[in-house]
Short mmCIF file of C-alpha atoms in Angstrom, two decimals:
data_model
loop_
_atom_site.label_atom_id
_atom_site.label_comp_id
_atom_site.label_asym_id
_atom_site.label_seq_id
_atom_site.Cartn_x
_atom_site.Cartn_y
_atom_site.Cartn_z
CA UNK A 1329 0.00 0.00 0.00
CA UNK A 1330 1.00 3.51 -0.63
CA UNK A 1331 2.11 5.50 2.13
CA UNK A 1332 -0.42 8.65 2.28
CA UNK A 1333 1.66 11.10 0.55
CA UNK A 1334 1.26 8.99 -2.29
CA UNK A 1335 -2.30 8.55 -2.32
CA UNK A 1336 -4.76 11.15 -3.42
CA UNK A 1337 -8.15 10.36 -2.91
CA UNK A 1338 -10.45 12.20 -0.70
CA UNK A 1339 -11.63 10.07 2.11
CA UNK A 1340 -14.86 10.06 3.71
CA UNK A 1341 -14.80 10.57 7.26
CA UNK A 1342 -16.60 8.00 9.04
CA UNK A 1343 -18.51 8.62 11.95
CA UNK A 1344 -18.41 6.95 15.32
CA UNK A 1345 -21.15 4.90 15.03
CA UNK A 1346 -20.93 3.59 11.27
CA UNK A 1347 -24.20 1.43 12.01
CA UNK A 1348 -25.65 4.96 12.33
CA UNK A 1349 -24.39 5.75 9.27
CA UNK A 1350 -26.07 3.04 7.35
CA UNK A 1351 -28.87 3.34 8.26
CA UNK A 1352 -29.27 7.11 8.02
CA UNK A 1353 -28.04 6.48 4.44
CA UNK A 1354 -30.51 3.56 3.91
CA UNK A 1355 -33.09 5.75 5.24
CA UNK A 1356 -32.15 8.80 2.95
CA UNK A 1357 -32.39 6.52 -0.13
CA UNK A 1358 -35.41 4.56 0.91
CA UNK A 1359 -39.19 6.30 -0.43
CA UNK A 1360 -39.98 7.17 2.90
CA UNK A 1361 -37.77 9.78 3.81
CA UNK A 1362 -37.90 13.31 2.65
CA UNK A 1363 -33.93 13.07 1.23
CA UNK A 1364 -33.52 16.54 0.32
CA UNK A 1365 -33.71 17.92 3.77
CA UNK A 1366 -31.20 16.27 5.60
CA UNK A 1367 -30.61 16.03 9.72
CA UNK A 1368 -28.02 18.46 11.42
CA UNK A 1369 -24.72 17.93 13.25
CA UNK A 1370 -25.39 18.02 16.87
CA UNK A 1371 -22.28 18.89 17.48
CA UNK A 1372 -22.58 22.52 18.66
CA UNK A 1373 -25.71 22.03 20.84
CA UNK A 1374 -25.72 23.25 24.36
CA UNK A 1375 -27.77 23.08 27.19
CA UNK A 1376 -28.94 26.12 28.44
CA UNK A 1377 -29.14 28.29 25.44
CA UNK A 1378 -33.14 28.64 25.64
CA UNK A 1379 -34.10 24.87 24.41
CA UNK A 1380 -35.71 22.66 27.35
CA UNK A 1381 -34.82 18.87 26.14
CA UNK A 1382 -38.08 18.43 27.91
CA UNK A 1383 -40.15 19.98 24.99
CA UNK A 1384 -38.89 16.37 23.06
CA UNK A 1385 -39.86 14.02 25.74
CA UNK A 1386 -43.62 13.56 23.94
CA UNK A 1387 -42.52 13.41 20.57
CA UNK A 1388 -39.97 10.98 21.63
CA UNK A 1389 -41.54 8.87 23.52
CA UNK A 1390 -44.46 9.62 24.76
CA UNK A 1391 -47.83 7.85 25.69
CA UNK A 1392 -50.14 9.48 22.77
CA UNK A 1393 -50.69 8.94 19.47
CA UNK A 1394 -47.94 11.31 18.02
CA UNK A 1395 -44.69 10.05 19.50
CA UNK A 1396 -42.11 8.39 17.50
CA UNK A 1397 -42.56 5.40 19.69
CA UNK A 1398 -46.25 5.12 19.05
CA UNK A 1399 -45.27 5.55 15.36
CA UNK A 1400 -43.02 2.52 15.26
CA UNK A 1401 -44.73 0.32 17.32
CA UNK A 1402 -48.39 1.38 15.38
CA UNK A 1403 -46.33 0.65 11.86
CA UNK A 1404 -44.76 -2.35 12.54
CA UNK A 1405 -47.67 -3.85 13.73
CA UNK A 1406 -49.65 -2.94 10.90
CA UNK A 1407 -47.24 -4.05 8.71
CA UNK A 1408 -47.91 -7.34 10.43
CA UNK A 1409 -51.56 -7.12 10.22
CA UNK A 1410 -52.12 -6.10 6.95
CA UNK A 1411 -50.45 -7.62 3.86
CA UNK A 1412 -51.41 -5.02 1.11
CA UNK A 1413 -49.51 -2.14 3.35
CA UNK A 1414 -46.85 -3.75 4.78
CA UNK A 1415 -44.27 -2.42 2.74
CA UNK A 1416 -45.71 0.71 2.99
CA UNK A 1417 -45.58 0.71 6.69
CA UNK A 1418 -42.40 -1.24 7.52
CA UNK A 1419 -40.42 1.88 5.51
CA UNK A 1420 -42.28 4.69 7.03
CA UNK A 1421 -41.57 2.73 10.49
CA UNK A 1422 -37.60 2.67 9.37
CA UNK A 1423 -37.84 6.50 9.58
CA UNK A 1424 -39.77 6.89 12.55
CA UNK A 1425 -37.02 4.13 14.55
CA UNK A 1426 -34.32 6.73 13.15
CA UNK A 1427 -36.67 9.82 14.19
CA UNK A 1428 -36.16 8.28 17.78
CA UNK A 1429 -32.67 8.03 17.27
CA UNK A 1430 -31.91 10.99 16.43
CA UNK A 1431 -34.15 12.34 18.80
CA UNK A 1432 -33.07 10.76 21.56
CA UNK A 1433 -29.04 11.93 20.29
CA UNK A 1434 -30.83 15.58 20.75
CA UNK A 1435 -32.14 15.20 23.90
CA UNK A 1436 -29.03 13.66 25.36
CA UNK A 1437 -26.83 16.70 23.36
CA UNK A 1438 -29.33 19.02 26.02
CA UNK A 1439 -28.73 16.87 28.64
CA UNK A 1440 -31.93 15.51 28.69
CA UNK A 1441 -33.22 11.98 29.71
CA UNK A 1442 -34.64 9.34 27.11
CA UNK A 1443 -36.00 6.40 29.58
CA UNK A 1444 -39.21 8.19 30.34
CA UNK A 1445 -41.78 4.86 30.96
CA UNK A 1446 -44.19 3.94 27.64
CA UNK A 1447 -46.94 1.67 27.23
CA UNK A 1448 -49.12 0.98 24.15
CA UNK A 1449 -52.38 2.35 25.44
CA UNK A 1450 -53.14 4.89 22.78
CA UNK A 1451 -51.83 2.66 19.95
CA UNK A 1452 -54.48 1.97 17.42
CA UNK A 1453 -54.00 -0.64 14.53
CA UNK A 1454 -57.43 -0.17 12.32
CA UNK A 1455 -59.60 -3.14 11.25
CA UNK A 1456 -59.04 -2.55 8.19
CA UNK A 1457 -55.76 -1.34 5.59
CA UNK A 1458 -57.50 1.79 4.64
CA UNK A 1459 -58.62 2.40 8.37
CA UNK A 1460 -54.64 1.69 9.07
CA UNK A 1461 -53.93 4.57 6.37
CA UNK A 1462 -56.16 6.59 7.77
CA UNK A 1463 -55.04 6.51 11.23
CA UNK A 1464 -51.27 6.72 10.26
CA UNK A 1465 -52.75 10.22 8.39
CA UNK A 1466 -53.87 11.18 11.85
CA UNK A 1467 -51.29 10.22 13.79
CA UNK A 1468 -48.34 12.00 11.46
CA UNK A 1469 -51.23 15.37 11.34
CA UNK A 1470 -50.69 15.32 14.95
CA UNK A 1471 -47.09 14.69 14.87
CA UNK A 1472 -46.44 17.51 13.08
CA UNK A 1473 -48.77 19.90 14.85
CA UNK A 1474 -46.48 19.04 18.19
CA UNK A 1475 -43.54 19.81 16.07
CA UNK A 1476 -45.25 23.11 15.16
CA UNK A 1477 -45.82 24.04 18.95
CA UNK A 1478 -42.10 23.05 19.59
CA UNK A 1479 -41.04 25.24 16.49
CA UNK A 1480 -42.57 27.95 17.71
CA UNK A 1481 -41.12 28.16 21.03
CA UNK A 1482 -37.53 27.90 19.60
CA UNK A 1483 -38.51 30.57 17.36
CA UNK A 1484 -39.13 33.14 19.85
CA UNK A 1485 -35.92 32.51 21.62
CA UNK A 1486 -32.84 34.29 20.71
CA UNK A 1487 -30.92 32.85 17.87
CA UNK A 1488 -28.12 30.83 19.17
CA UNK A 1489 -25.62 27.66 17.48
CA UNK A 1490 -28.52 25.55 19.83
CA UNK A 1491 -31.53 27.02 18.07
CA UNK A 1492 -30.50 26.75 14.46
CA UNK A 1493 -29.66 23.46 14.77
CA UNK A 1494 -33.47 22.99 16.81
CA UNK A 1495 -35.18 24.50 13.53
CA UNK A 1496 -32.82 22.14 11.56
CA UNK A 1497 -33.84 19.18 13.15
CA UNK A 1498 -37.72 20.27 13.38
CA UNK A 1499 -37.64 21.00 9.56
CA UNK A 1500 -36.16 17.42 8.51
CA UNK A 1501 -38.65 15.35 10.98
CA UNK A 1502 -41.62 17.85 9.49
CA UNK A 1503 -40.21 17.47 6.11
CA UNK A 1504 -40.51 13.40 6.21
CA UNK A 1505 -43.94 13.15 8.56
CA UNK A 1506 -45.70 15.46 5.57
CA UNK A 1507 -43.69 13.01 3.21
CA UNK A 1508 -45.42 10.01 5.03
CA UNK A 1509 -49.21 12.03 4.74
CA UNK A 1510 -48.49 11.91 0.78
CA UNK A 1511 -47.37 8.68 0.87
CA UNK A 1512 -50.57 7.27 2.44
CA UNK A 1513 -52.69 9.67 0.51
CA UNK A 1514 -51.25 8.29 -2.61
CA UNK A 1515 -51.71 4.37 -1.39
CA UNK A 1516 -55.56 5.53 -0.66
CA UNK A 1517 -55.79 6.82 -4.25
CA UNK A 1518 -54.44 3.87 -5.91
CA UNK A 1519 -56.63 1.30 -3.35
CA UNK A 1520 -60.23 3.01 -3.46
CA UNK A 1521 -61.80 1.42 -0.46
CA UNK A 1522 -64.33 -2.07 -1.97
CA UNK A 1523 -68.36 -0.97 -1.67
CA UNK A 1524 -69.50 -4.00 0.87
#
């Protein structure tokens, strides 16, 4: 091998965590991910600049039906239950588990805690596909009307390193749950619900 003076190629710089790294780029080239908006380097956030790690708890992991927790445990289980979706549901689920992820990365970057207790309680599956769609519609509307809230509170803080990169990260997970809307909408389109 050639010693590196020798060698002129640009190498990538790997991350830490190359398993991270997969999957964010299996993720990005997946459907199911909104690939042109891409997730920020948390690398400059700090506690105490005006973001509360707290405000990330229910999105994260919370008992509703608009955590990211809900989302993967409502997708996977409807890819299980239905076999004309579960494609469809198994991918978006592959973004929500790296929603989590990088959510919980966030919250730990504020110093935040991610073992907050869960249960399944408001985790509905439909009787149906289409009722399935219909309640992952729901679910990612409310998703991104938490989101919203959360956006809005960073917005009236003073601009800091911490609260661009809050935006940055609010904008990608916005970005894919209206990606996931269209992507149901589409699969309701293309399956008009059967007259019984």
């Amino acid at each position: 091998m050639k010693n590196s003076k020798e060698m002129h190629a640009l190498i990538k710089k790997q991350g830490t965590n190359q398993l991270d790294d997969l999957t964010l780029g299996l993720v990005n080239a997946m459907k199911y991910s909104n690939s042109d908006i891409l997730y920020p380097d948390f690398g400059e956030v700090k506690p105490g600049e005006g973001v509360e790690a707290e405000w990330f708890y229910d999105v994260y992991r919370g008992t509703n039906n608009f955590s990211e927790l809900t989302a993967v445990h409502q997708y996977i289980s409807q890819e299980a239950l239905f076999d004309d979706i579960g494609e469809l549901m198994m991918g978006i689920a592959l973004v929500e588990m790296k929603h989590m992820d990088k959510l919980g990365d966030f919250i730990l970057a504020l110093k935040g805690e991610v073992t907050q207790p869960y249960d399944t309680q408001c985790v509905s599956y439909g009787k149906t596909a289409h009722e399935a769609v219909q309640l992952g519609i729901d679910s990612e509307t409310s998703t991104i009307a938490e989101y919203n809230k959360i956006l809005n509170k960073v917005r009236e803080l003073p601009e800091n390193k911490t609260t661009v990169v809050t935006i940055q990260l609010l904008s990608k997970l916005i970005a894919d749950e209206t990606h996931h809307i269209s992507l149901f909408r589409q699969w309701l389109k293309e399956h008009p619900e059967s007259k019984k």
